[in-house]
Every structure is written in structure tokens, then in C-alpha cells.
PDB file of N, CA and C in Angstrom:
ATOM      1  N   UNK A  14      19.802 -41.279 347.827  1.00 54.00           N
ATOM      2  CA  UNK A  14      21.120 -41.862 347.729  1.00 54.00           C
ATOM      3  C   UNK A  14      21.201 -43.170 348.517  1.00 54.00           C
ATOM      4  N   UNK A  15      20.344 -43.346 349.491  1.00 51.00           N
ATOM      5  CA  UNK A  15      20.355 -44.583 350.265  1.00 51.00           C
ATOM      6  C   UNK A  15      19.977 -45.763 349.383  1.00 51.00           C
ATOM      7  N   UNK A  16      19.023 -45.546 348.477  1.00 55.00           N
ATOM      8  CA  UNK A  16      18.630 -46.608 347.559  1.00 55.00           C
ATOM      9  C   UNK A  16      19.779 -47.011 346.655  1.00 55.00           C
ATOM     10  N   UNK A  17      20.555 -46.038 346.198  1.00 53.00           N
ATOM     11  CA  UNK A  17      21.708 -46.313 345.348  1.00 53.00           C
ATOM     12  C   UNK A  17      22.733 -47.149 346.112  1.00 53.00           C
ATOM     13  N   UNK A  18      22.936 -46.834 347.370  1.00 54.00           N
ATOM     14  CA  UNK A  18      23.886 -47.588 348.198  1.00 54.00           C
ATOM     15  C   UNK A  18      23.466 -49.052 348.297  1.00 54.00           C
ATOM     16  N   UNK A  19      22.172 -49.310 348.416  1.00 53.00           N
ATOM     17  CA  UNK A  19      21.676 -50.687 348.468  1.00 53.00           C
ATOM     18  C   UNK A  19      21.885 -51.393 347.125  1.00 53.00           C
ATOM     19  N   UNK A  20      21.686 -50.668 346.032  1.00 54.00           N
ATOM     20  CA  UNK A  20      21.871 -51.261 344.707  1.00 54.00           C
ATOM     21  C   UNK A  20      23.334 -51.627 344.464  1.00 54.00           C
ATOM     22  N   UNK A  21      24.244 -50.817 344.980  1.00 54.00           N
ATOM     23  CA  UNK A  21      25.677 -51.104 344.810  1.00 54.00           C
ATOM     24  C   UNK A  21      26.021 -52.427 345.483  1.00 54.00           C
ATOM     25  N   UNK A  22      25.421 -52.683 346.646  1.00 54.00           N
ATOM     26  CA  UNK A  22      25.695 -53.924 347.389  1.00 54.00           C
ATOM     27  C   UNK A  22      25.140 -55.151 346.666  1.00 54.00           C
ATOM     28  N   UNK A  23      24.072 -54.967 345.924  1.00 58.00           N
ATOM     29  CA  UNK A  23      23.408 -56.081 345.254  1.00 58.00           C
ATOM     30  C   UNK A  23      23.957 -56.237 343.836  1.00 58.00           C
ATOM     31  N   UNK A  24      24.543 -57.383 343.564  1.00 62.00           N
ATOM     32  CA  UNK A  24      25.068 -57.640 342.226  1.00 62.00           C
ATOM     33  C   UNK A  24      23.971 -58.135 341.285  1.00 62.00           C
ATOM     34  N   UNK A  25      22.769 -58.298 341.784  1.00 62.00           N
ATOM     35  CA  UNK A  25      21.675 -58.830 340.990  1.00 62.00           C
ATOM     36  C   UNK A  25      20.892 -57.754 340.254  1.00 62.00           C
ATOM     37  N   UNK A  26      21.184 -56.509 340.484  1.00 71.00           N
ATOM     38  CA  UNK A  26      20.370 -55.436 339.913  1.00 71.00           C
ATOM     39  C   UNK A  26      21.190 -54.410 339.130  1.00 71.00           C
ATOM     40  N   UNK A  27      22.024 -54.829 338.170  1.00 81.00           N
ATOM     41  CA  UNK A  27      22.818 -53.829 337.450  1.00 81.00           C
ATOM     42  C   UNK A  27      21.957 -52.840 336.662  1.00 81.00           C
ATOM     43  N   UNK A  28      20.813 -53.299 336.160  1.00 82.00           N
ATOM     44  CA  UNK A  28      19.943 -52.403 335.401  1.00 82.00           C
ATOM     45  C   UNK A  28      19.477 -51.233 336.269  1.00 82.00           C
ATOM     46  N   UNK A  29      19.057 -51.544 337.476  1.00 86.00           N
ATOM     47  CA  UNK A  29      18.543 -50.503 338.371  1.00 86.00           C
ATOM     48  C   UNK A  29      19.660 -49.597 338.878  1.00 86.00           C
ATOM     49  N   UNK A  30      20.831 -50.170 339.092  1.00 88.00           N
ATOM     50  CA  UNK A  30      21.980 -49.350 339.491  1.00 88.00           C
ATOM     51  C   UNK A  30      22.352 -48.395 338.372  1.00 88.00           C
ATOM     52  N   UNK A  31      22.358 -48.886 337.138  1.00 92.00           N
ATOM     53  CA  UNK A  31      22.660 -48.011 336.000  1.00 92.00           C
ATOM     54  C   UNK A  31      21.628 -46.897 335.875  1.00 92.00           C
ATOM     55  N   UNK A  32      20.375 -47.237 336.033  1.00 91.00           N
ATOM     56  CA  UNK A  32      19.317 -46.221 335.962  1.00 91.00           C
ATOM     57  C   UNK A  32      19.506 -45.168 337.040  1.00 91.00           C
ATOM     58  N   UNK A  33      19.801 -45.603 338.256  1.00 91.00           N
ATOM     59  CA  UNK A  33      20.004 -44.660 339.361  1.00 91.00           C
ATOM     60  C   UNK A  33      21.226 -43.787 339.106  1.00 91.00           C
ATOM     61  N   UNK A  34      22.341 -44.412 338.725  1.00 93.00           N
ATOM     62  CA  UNK A  34      23.570 -43.646 338.479  1.00 93.00           C
ATOM     63  C   UNK A  34      23.384 -42.590 337.407  1.00 93.00           C
ATOM     64  N   UNK A  35      22.774 -42.980 336.300  1.00 96.00           N
ATOM     65  CA  UNK A  35      22.636 -42.040 335.187  1.00 96.00           C
ATOM     66  C   UNK A  35      21.670 -40.923 335.536  1.00 96.00           C
ATOM     67  N   UNK A  36      20.607 -41.234 336.246  1.00 95.00           N
ATOM     68  CA  UNK A  36      19.677 -40.178 336.647  1.00 95.00           C
ATOM     69  C   UNK A  36      20.306 -39.221 337.652  1.00 95.00           C
ATOM     70  N   UNK A  37      21.041 -39.753 338.613  1.00 96.00           N
ATOM     71  CA  UNK A  37      21.715 -38.891 339.592  1.00 96.00           C
ATOM     72  C   UNK A  37      22.786 -38.048 338.890  1.00 96.00           C
ATOM     73  N   UNK A  38      23.555 -38.680 338.000  1.00 97.00           N
ATOM     74  CA  UNK A  38      24.581 -37.945 337.260  1.00 97.00           C
ATOM     75  C   UNK A  38      23.967 -36.838 336.418  1.00 97.00           C
ATOM     76  N   UNK A  39      22.822 -37.111 335.819  1.00 96.00           N
ATOM     77  CA  UNK A  39      22.147 -36.095 335.001  1.00 96.00           C
ATOM     78  C   UNK A  39      21.700 -34.906 335.846  1.00 96.00           C
ATOM     79  N   UNK A  40      21.229 -35.177 337.046  1.00 97.00           N
ATOM     80  CA  UNK A  40      20.831 -34.087 337.950  1.00 97.00           C
ATOM     81  C   UNK A  40      22.052 -33.251 338.321  1.00 97.00           C
ATOM     82  N   UNK A  41      23.152 -33.925 338.679  1.00 98.00           N
ATOM     83  CA  UNK A  41      24.385 -33.188 338.974  1.00 98.00           C
ATOM     84  C   UNK A  41      24.806 -32.340 337.772  1.00 98.00           C
ATOM     85  N   UNK A  42      24.738 -32.925 336.598  1.00 97.00           N
ATOM     86  CA  UNK A  42      25.155 -32.221 335.390  1.00 97.00           C
ATOM     87  C   UNK A  42      24.300 -30.980 335.137  1.00 97.00           C
ATOM     88  N   UNK A  43      22.983 -31.130 335.267  1.00 96.00           N
ATOM     89  CA  UNK A  43      22.077 -30.000 335.053  1.00 96.00           C
ATOM     90  C   UNK A  43      22.331 -28.875 336.052  1.00 96.00           C
ATOM     91  N   UNK A  44      22.814 -29.232 337.227  1.00 97.00           N
ATOM     92  CA  UNK A  44      23.108 -28.234 338.250  1.00 97.00           C
ATOM     93  C   UNK A  44      24.552 -27.739 338.165  1.00 97.00           C
ATOM     94  N   UNK A  45      25.268 -28.176 337.117  1.00 97.00           N
ATOM     95  CA  UNK A  45      26.664 -27.768 336.855  1.00 97.00           C
ATOM     96  C   UNK A  45      27.637 -28.311 337.905  1.00 97.00           C
ATOM     97  N   UNK A  46      27.298 -29.416 338.524  1.00 98.00           N
ATOM     98  CA  UNK A  46      28.183 -30.090 339.482  1.00 98.00           C
ATOM     99  C   UNK A  46      28.906 -31.209 338.732  1.00 98.00           C
ATOM    100  N   UNK A  47      29.762 -30.798 337.816  1.00 98.00           N
ATOM    101  CA  UNK A  47      30.395 -31.744 336.896  1.00 98.00           C
ATOM    102  C   UNK A  47      31.325 -32.734 337.604  1.00 98.00           C
ATOM    103  N   UNK A  48      31.991 -32.289 338.670  1.00 97.00           N
ATOM    104  CA  UNK A  48      32.916 -33.184 339.375  1.00 97.00           C
ATOM    105  C   UNK A  48      32.181 -34.355 340.024  1.00 97.00           C
ATOM    106  N   UNK A  49      30.917 -34.168 340.365  1.00 97.00           N
ATOM    107  CA  UNK A  49      30.119 -35.265 340.905  1.00 97.00           C
ATOM    108  C   UNK A  49      29.520 -36.106 339.783  1.00 97.00           C
ATOM    109  N   UNK A  50      29.174 -35.480 338.677  1.00 98.00           N
ATOM    110  CA  UNK A  50      28.504 -36.184 337.577  1.00 98.00           C
ATOM    111  C   UNK A  50      29.455 -37.082 336.792  1.00 98.00           C
ATOM    112  N   UNK A  51      30.646 -36.599 336.515  1.00 98.00           N
ATOM    113  CA  UNK A  51      31.573 -37.340 335.654  1.00 98.00           C
ATOM    114  C   UNK A  51      31.880 -38.741 336.180  1.00 98.00           C
ATOM    115  N   UNK A  52      32.252 -38.903 337.464  1.00 97.00           N
ATOM    116  CA  UNK A  52      32.526 -40.272 337.937  1.00 97.00           C
ATOM    117  C   UNK A  52      31.324 -41.211 337.827  1.00 97.00           C
ATOM    118  N   UNK A  53      30.115 -40.687 338.041  1.00 96.00           N
ATOM    119  CA  UNK A  53      28.929 -41.525 337.924  1.00 96.00           C
ATOM    120  C   UNK A  53      28.690 -41.948 336.480  1.00 96.00           C
ATOM    121  N   UNK A  54      28.848 -41.006 335.549  1.00 98.00           N
ATOM    122  CA  UNK A  54      28.700 -41.365 334.135  1.00 98.00           C
ATOM    123  C   UNK A  54      29.781 -42.369 333.715  1.00 98.00           C
ATOM    124  N   UNK A  55      31.018 -42.166 334.174  1.00 97.00           N
ATOM    125  CA  UNK A  55      32.102 -43.076 333.804  1.00 97.00           C
ATOM    126  C   UNK A  55      31.891 -44.469 334.385  1.00 97.00           C
ATOM    127  N   UNK A  56      31.500 -44.545 335.643  1.00 95.00           N
ATOM    128  CA  UNK A  56      31.283 -45.870 336.246  1.00 95.00           C
ATOM    129  C   UNK A  56      30.087 -46.559 335.589  1.00 95.00           C
ATOM    130  N   UNK A  57      29.086 -45.782 335.202  1.00 96.00           N
ATOM    131  CA  UNK A  57      27.939 -46.350 334.492  1.00 96.00           C
ATOM    132  C   UNK A  57      28.365 -46.888 333.129  1.00 96.00           C
ATOM    133  N   UNK A  58      29.195 -46.127 332.447  1.00 97.00           N
ATOM    134  CA  UNK A  58      29.700 -46.565 331.140  1.00 97.00           C
ATOM    135  C   UNK A  58      30.463 -47.884 331.283  1.00 97.00           C
ATOM    136  N   UNK A  59      31.326 -47.971 332.286  1.00 95.00           N
ATOM    137  CA  UNK A  59      32.120 -49.191 332.479  1.00 95.00           C
ATOM    138  C   UNK A  59      31.230 -50.393 332.815  1.00 95.00           C
ATOM    139  N   UNK A  60      30.280 -50.203 333.735  1.00 93.00           N
ATOM    140  CA  UNK A  60      29.375 -51.293 334.103  1.00 93.00           C
ATOM    141  C   UNK A  60      28.504 -51.709 332.916  1.00 93.00           C
ATOM    142  N   UNK A  61      27.972 -50.731 332.208  1.00 94.00           N
ATOM    143  CA  UNK A  61      27.109 -51.034 331.061  1.00 94.00           C
ATOM    144  C   UNK A  61      27.896 -51.726 329.948  1.00 94.00           C
ATOM    145  N   UNK A  62      29.128 -51.299 329.729  1.00 93.00           N
ATOM    146  CA  UNK A  62      29.959 -51.927 328.691  1.00 93.00           C
ATOM    147  C   UNK A  62      30.265 -53.372 329.041  1.00 93.00           C
ATOM    148  N   UNK A  63      30.643 -53.607 330.290  1.00 91.00           N
ATOM    149  CA  UNK A  63      31.022 -54.962 330.689  1.00 91.00           C
ATOM    150  C   UNK A  63      29.832 -55.913 330.712  1.00 91.00           C
ATOM    151  N   UNK A  64      28.635 -55.374 330.905  1.00 87.00           N
ATOM    152  CA  UNK A  64      27.445 -56.226 330.938  1.00 87.00           C
ATOM    153  C   UNK A  64      26.646 -56.148 329.631  1.00 87.00           C
ATOM    154  N   UNK A  65      27.217 -55.479 328.637  1.00 86.00           N
ATOM    155  CA  UNK A  65      26.636 -55.367 327.290  1.00 86.00           C
ATOM    156  C   UNK A  65      25.222 -54.782 327.316  1.00 86.00           C
ATOM    157  N   UNK A  66      25.061 -53.760 328.115  1.00 89.00           N
ATOM    158  CA  UNK A  66      23.773 -53.058 328.189  1.00 89.00           C
ATOM    159  C   UNK A  66      23.920 -51.764 327.403  1.00 89.00           C
ATOM    160  N   UNK A  67      23.758 -51.882 326.085  1.00 88.00           N
ATOM    161  CA  UNK A  67      24.068 -50.779 325.181  1.00 88.00           C
ATOM    162  C   UNK A  67      23.204 -49.542 325.398  1.00 88.00           C
ATOM    163  N   UNK A  68      21.967 -49.744 325.827  1.00 89.00           N
ATOM    164  CA  UNK A  68      21.094 -48.609 326.112  1.00 89.00           C
ATOM    165  C   UNK A  68      21.762 -47.662 327.104  1.00 89.00           C
ATOM    166  N   UNK A  69      22.312 -48.236 328.182  1.00 94.00           N
ATOM    167  CA  UNK A  69      22.950 -47.416 329.216  1.00 94.00           C
ATOM    168  C   UNK A  69      24.322 -46.917 328.773  1.00 94.00           C
ATOM    169  N   UNK A  70      25.007 -47.671 327.926  1.00 95.00           N
ATOM    170  CA  UNK A  70      26.277 -47.195 327.364  1.00 95.00           C
ATOM    171  C   UNK A  70      26.037 -45.889 326.625  1.00 95.00           C
ATOM    172  N   UNK A  71      25.010 -45.882 325.795  1.00 94.00           N
ATOM    173  CA  UNK A  71      24.691 -44.701 324.981  1.00 94.00           C
ATOM    174  C   UNK A  71      24.401 -43.496 325.865  1.00 94.00           C
ATOM    175  N   UNK A  72      23.559 -43.683 326.872  1.00 94.00           N
ATOM    176  CA  UNK A  72      23.182 -42.535 327.697  1.00 94.00           C
ATOM    177  C   UNK A  72      24.308 -42.060 328.606  1.00 94.00           C
ATOM    178  N   UNK A  73      25.157 -42.953 329.047  1.00 97.00           N
ATOM    179  CA  UNK A  73      26.326 -42.524 329.821  1.00 97.00           C
ATOM    180  C   UNK A  73      27.259 -41.686 328.942  1.00 97.00           C
ATOM    181  N   UNK A  74      27.459 -42.128 327.711  1.00 97.00           N
ATOM    182  CA  UNK A  74      28.325 -41.375 326.795  1.00 97.00           C
ATOM    183  C   UNK A  74      27.715 -40.036 326.403  1.00 97.00           C
ATOM    184  N   UNK A  75      26.409 -39.997 326.203  1.00 95.00           N
ATOM    185  CA  UNK A  75      25.750 -38.718 325.924  1.00 95.00           C
ATOM    186  C   UNK A  75      25.958 -37.747 327.082  1.00 95.00           C
ATOM    187  N   UNK A  76      25.784 -38.245 328.304  1.00 97.00           N
ATOM    188  CA  UNK A  76      25.958 -37.389 329.481  1.00 97.00           C
ATOM    189  C   UNK A  76      27.370 -36.842 329.578  1.00 97.00           C
ATOM    190  N   UNK A  77      28.363 -37.714 329.389  1.00 97.00           N
ATOM    191  CA  UNK A  77      29.759 -37.258 329.419  1.00 97.00           C
ATOM    192  C   UNK A  77      30.028 -36.241 328.315  1.00 97.00           C
ATOM    193  N   UNK A  78      29.542 -36.539 327.116  1.00 95.00           N
ATOM    194  CA  UNK A  78      29.769 -35.629 325.991  1.00 95.00           C
ATOM    195  C   UNK A  78      29.193 -34.247 326.234  1.00 95.00           C
ATOM    196  N   UNK A  79      28.005 -34.186 326.805  1.00 95.00           N
ATOM    197  CA  UNK A  79      27.379 -32.890 327.098  1.00 95.00           C
ATOM    198  C   UNK A  79      28.194 -32.106 328.122  1.00 95.00           C
ATOM    199  N   UNK A  80      28.703 -32.797 329.128  1.00 97.00           N
ATOM    200  CA  UNK A  80      29.538 -32.121 330.127  1.00 97.00           C
ATOM    201  C   UNK A  80      30.799 -31.577 329.472  1.00 97.00           C
ATOM    202  N   UNK A  81      31.463 -32.423 328.672  1.00 96.00           N
ATOM    203  CA  UNK A  81      32.697 -31.981 328.016  1.00 96.00           C
ATOM    204  C   UNK A  81      32.443 -30.791 327.097  1.00 96.00           C
ATOM    205  N   UNK A  82      31.288 -30.755 326.444  1.00 93.00           N
ATOM    206  CA  UNK A  82      30.967 -29.582 325.625  1.00 93.00           C
ATOM    207  C   UNK A  82      30.876 -28.327 326.488  1.00 93.00           C
ATOM    208  N   UNK A  83      30.221 -28.434 327.627  1.00 94.00           N
ATOM    209  CA  UNK A  83      30.079 -27.276 328.511  1.00 94.00           C
ATOM    210  C   UNK A  83      31.430 -26.839 329.079  1.00 94.00           C
ATOM    211  N   UNK A  84      32.342 -27.799 329.210  1.00 96.00           N
ATOM    212  CA  UNK A  84      33.679 -27.485 329.716  1.00 96.00           C
ATOM    213  C   UNK A  84      34.632 -27.065 328.589  1.00 96.00           C
ATOM    214  N   UNK A  85      34.110 -26.947 327.388  1.00 95.00           N
ATOM    215  CA  UNK A  85      34.904 -26.562 326.203  1.00 95.00           C
ATOM    216  C   UNK A  85      35.999 -27.582 325.885  1.00 95.00           C
ATOM    217  N   UNK A  86      35.707 -28.852 326.156  1.00 95.00           N
ATOM    218  CA  UNK A  86      36.630 -29.947 325.844  1.00 95.00           C
ATOM    219  C   UNK A  86      36.096 -30.675 324.615  1.00 95.00           C
ATOM    220  N   UNK A  87      36.220 -30.016 323.476  1.00 92.00           N
ATOM    221  CA  UNK A  87      35.627 -30.525 322.243  1.00 92.00           C
ATOM    222  C   UNK A  87      36.128 -31.898 321.814  1.00 92.00           C
ATOM    223  N   UNK A  88      37.430 -32.176 321.862  1.00 94.00           N
ATOM    224  CA  UNK A  88      37.867 -33.520 321.429  1.00 94.00           C
ATOM    225  C   UNK A  88      37.262 -34.639 322.283  1.00 94.00           C
ATOM    226  N   UNK A  89      37.176 -34.418 323.599  1.00 96.00           N
ATOM    227  CA  UNK A  89      36.607 -35.420 324.484  1.00 96.00           C
ATOM    228  C   UNK A  89      35.111 -35.593 324.215  1.00 96.00           C
ATOM    229  N   UNK A  90      34.426 -34.469 323.975  1.00 94.00           N
ATOM    230  CA  UNK A  90      32.994 -34.520 323.673  1.00 94.00           C
ATOM    231  C   UNK A  90      32.760 -35.305 322.385  1.00 94.00           C
ATOM    232  N   UNK A  91      33.521 -34.996 321.366  1.00 92.00           N
ATOM    233  CA  UNK A  91      33.353 -35.690 320.084  1.00 92.00           C
ATOM    234  C   UNK A  91      33.598 -37.187 320.245  1.00 92.00           C
ATOM    235  N   UNK A  92      34.622 -37.553 320.990  1.00 94.00           N
ATOM    236  CA  UNK A  92      34.920 -38.969 321.207  1.00 94.00           C
ATOM    237  C   UNK A  92      33.729 -39.683 321.858  1.00 94.00           C
ATOM    238  N   UNK A  93      33.121 -39.039 322.839  1.00 95.00           N
ATOM    239  CA  UNK A  93      31.958 -39.634 323.511  1.00 95.00           C
ATOM    240  C   UNK A  93      30.791 -39.802 322.542  1.00 95.00           C
ATOM    241  N   UNK A  94      30.532 -38.777 321.739  1.00 92.00           N
ATOM    242  CA  UNK A  94      29.404 -38.844 320.813  1.00 92.00           C
ATOM    243  C   UNK A  94      29.637 -39.876 319.717  1.00 92.00           C
ATOM    244  N   UNK A  95      30.866 -40.004 319.254  1.00 91.00           N
ATOM    245  CA  UNK A  95      31.181 -41.017 318.242  1.00 91.00           C
ATOM    246  C   UNK A  95      31.002 -42.418 318.829  1.00 91.00           C
ATOM    247  N   UNK A  96      31.501 -42.633 320.047  1.00 93.00           N
ATOM    248  CA  UNK A  96      31.334 -43.933 320.703  1.00 93.00           C
ATOM    249  C   UNK A  96      29.854 -44.243 320.932  1.00 93.00           C
ATOM    250  N   UNK A  97      29.080 -43.227 321.291  1.00 92.00           N
ATOM    251  CA  UNK A  97      27.643 -43.428 321.509  1.00 92.00           C
ATOM    252  C   UNK A  97      26.966 -43.830 320.202  1.00 92.00           C
ATOM    253  N   UNK A  98      27.363 -43.212 319.108  1.00 90.00           N
ATOM    254  CA  UNK A  98      26.796 -43.556 317.806  1.00 90.00           C
ATOM    255  C   UNK A  98      27.139 -44.996 317.441  1.00 90.00           C
ATOM    256  N   UNK A  99      28.378 -45.391 317.681  1.00 91.00           N
ATOM    257  CA  UNK A  99      28.802 -46.766 317.392  1.00 91.00           C
ATOM    258  C   UNK A  99      28.009 -47.767 318.230  1.00 91.00           C
ATOM    259  N   UNK A 100      27.839 -47.466 319.510  1.00 91.00           N
ATOM    260  CA  UNK A 100      27.064 -48.357 320.381  1.00 91.00           C
ATOM    261  C   UNK A 100      25.606 -48.416 319.938  1.00 91.00           C
ATOM    262  N   UNK A 101      25.061 -47.295 319.512  1.00 90.00           N
ATOM    263  CA  UNK A 101      23.676 -47.256 319.036  1.00 90.00           C
ATOM    264  C   UNK A 101      23.492 -48.152 317.818  1.00 90.00           C
ATOM    265  N   UNK A 102      24.465 -48.133 316.944  1.00 89.00           N
ATOM    266  CA  UNK A 102      24.381 -48.972 315.753  1.00 89.00           C
ATOM    267  C   UNK A 102      24.479 -50.453 316.112  1.00 89.00           C
ATOM    268  N   UNK A 103      25.341 -50.789 317.077  1.00 87.00           N
ATOM    269  CA  UNK A 103      25.448 -52.182 317.537  1.00 87.00           C
ATOM    270  C   UNK A 103      24.132 -52.614 318.164  1.00 87.00           C
ATOM    271  N   UNK A 104      23.582 -51.733 318.983  1.00 81.00           N
ATOM    272  CA  UNK A 104      22.330 -52.011 319.691  1.00 81.00           C
ATOM    273  C   UNK A 104      21.179 -52.149 318.696  1.00 81.00           C
ATOM    274  N   UNK A 105      21.245 -51.393 317.596  1.00 84.00           N
ATOM    275  CA  UNK A 105      20.247 -51.484 316.545  1.00 84.00           C
ATOM    276  C   UNK A 105      18.905 -50.851 316.876  1.00 84.00           C
ATOM    277  N   UNK A 106      18.879 -50.004 317.894  1.00 80.00           N
ATOM    278  CA  UNK A 106      17.640 -49.344 318.273  1.00 80.00           C
ATOM    279  C   UNK A 106      17.551 -48.011 317.554  1.00 80.00           C
ATOM    280  N   UNK A 107      16.491 -47.840 316.764  1.00 84.00           N
ATOM    281  CA  UNK A 107      16.356 -46.632 315.947  1.00 84.00           C
ATOM    282  C   UNK A 107      16.309 -45.359 316.790  1.00 84.00           C
ATOM    283  N   UNK A 108      15.661 -45.401 317.936  1.00 86.00           N
ATOM    284  CA  UNK A 108      15.581 -44.224 318.802  1.00 86.00           C
ATOM    285  C   UNK A 108      16.960 -43.831 319.323  1.00 86.00           C
ATOM    286  N   UNK A 109      17.764 -44.816 319.719  1.00 85.00           N
ATOM    287  CA  UNK A 109      19.119 -44.521 320.194  1.00 85.00           C
ATOM    288  C   UNK A 109      19.977 -43.942 319.075  1.00 85.00           C
ATOM    289  N   UNK A 110      19.789 -44.459 317.867  1.00 84.00           N
ATOM    290  CA  UNK A 110      20.534 -43.927 316.720  1.00 84.00           C
ATOM    291  C   UNK A 110      20.137 -42.479 316.477  1.00 84.00           C
ATOM    292  N   UNK A 111      18.837 -42.195 316.500  1.00 86.00           N
ATOM    293  CA  UNK A 111      18.362 -40.815 316.302  1.00 86.00           C
ATOM    294  C   UNK A 111      18.881 -39.879 317.390  1.00 86.00           C
ATOM    295  N   UNK A 112      18.830 -40.330 318.636  1.00 85.00           N
ATOM    296  CA  UNK A 112      19.336 -39.501 319.740  1.00 85.00           C
ATOM    297  C   UNK A 112      20.830 -39.240 319.586  1.00 85.00           C
ATOM    298  N   UNK A 113      21.568 -40.264 319.171  1.00 81.00           N
ATOM    299  CA  UNK A 113      23.012 -40.085 318.989  1.00 81.00           C
ATOM    300  C   UNK A 113      23.305 -39.132 317.835  1.00 81.00           C
ATOM    301  N   UNK A 114      22.524 -39.228 316.772  1.00 82.00           N
ATOM    302  CA  UNK A 114      22.701 -38.283 315.656  1.00 82.00           C
ATOM    303  C   UNK A 114      22.394 -36.853 316.099  1.00 82.00           C
ATOM    304  N   UNK A 115      21.365 -36.694 316.932  1.00 86.00           N
ATOM    305  CA  UNK A 115      21.032 -35.359 317.458  1.00 86.00           C
ATOM    306  C   UNK A 115      22.170 -34.805 318.315  1.00 86.00           C
ATOM    307  N   UNK A 116      22.724 -35.652 319.157  1.00 82.00           N
ATOM    308  CA  UNK A 116      23.839 -35.192 320.002  1.00 82.00           C
ATOM    309  C   UNK A 116      25.047 -34.815 319.152  1.00 82.00           C
ATOM    310  N   UNK A 117      25.307 -35.598 318.107  1.00 78.00           N
ATOM    311  CA  UNK A 117      26.406 -35.246 317.201  1.00 78.00           C
ATOM    312  C   UNK A 117      26.110 -33.922 316.513  1.00 78.00           C
ATOM    313  N   UNK A 118      24.834 -33.699 316.152  1.00 83.00           N
ATOM    314  CA  UNK A 118      24.453 -32.433 315.532  1.00 83.00           C
ATOM    315  C   UNK A 118      24.634 -31.254 316.469  1.00 83.00           C
ATOM    316  N   UNK A 119      24.352 -31.465 317.754  1.00 76.00           N
ATOM    317  CA  UNK A 119      24.556 -30.400 318.741  1.00 76.00           C
ATOM    318  C   UNK A 119      26.032 -30.085 318.929  1.00 76.00           C
ATOM    319  N   UNK A 120      26.876 -31.109 318.718  1.00 71.00           N
ATOM    320  CA  UNK A 120      28.308 -30.917 318.860  1.00 71.00           C
ATOM    321  C   UNK A 120      28.770 -29.938 317.800  1.00 71.00           C
TER     322      UNK A 120
END
């Protein structure tokens, strides 16, 4: 977490901050610590959206959608997966499109 704190201070490394946030959020999510994971996924989504880093937008939305599914919040989960699919199409990366389709299928 100390490394993440340094990345937050540095405005020159949004890519690395996004990577750290999403990985930490994913660990929290896997351990069912949703209250810690959700803010990290949301802040990652906002940073990635504002800096047009669609790769991280997609993965932040996938993470949120998976949490909402586990919390039985189907409308919120669907919204995340639909937004992830839209971002994947904008990004034009075939792997992101496939991953988003898989997440929609899991929904």
C-alpha cells in the first residue's frame, strides 16, 4: 500500500496507479471485502475515463459488475457490464470485447 500512496502523489503515473488500484480492488473483492473494493474500482473508473484509458475503464467496470452480482444488485451489475461492452467497442480491442461478452454472459 505504500507504493500506491506514492503513485497517488505523482500525477505522472496514472497508468501505474490504475494498475495498482484495480489489482488491490480485485484482491479485496476476491476476499469479499466489497466496501474496500468498490471505492477503488469507482475511483479507477473515474480516472481511466477522464484520461481515456479504455483498457482500465473496462476492467474497473468488470470488477464493479462482479461485486454487484454477488450482492444481488442485478440492475447495477448489468449497467456496469453494458458500459464495459461500450468502452470495449470504442477501444476496439478484440480481447476486451470478448472479455466483456463473457462477463455479460455470466450476468
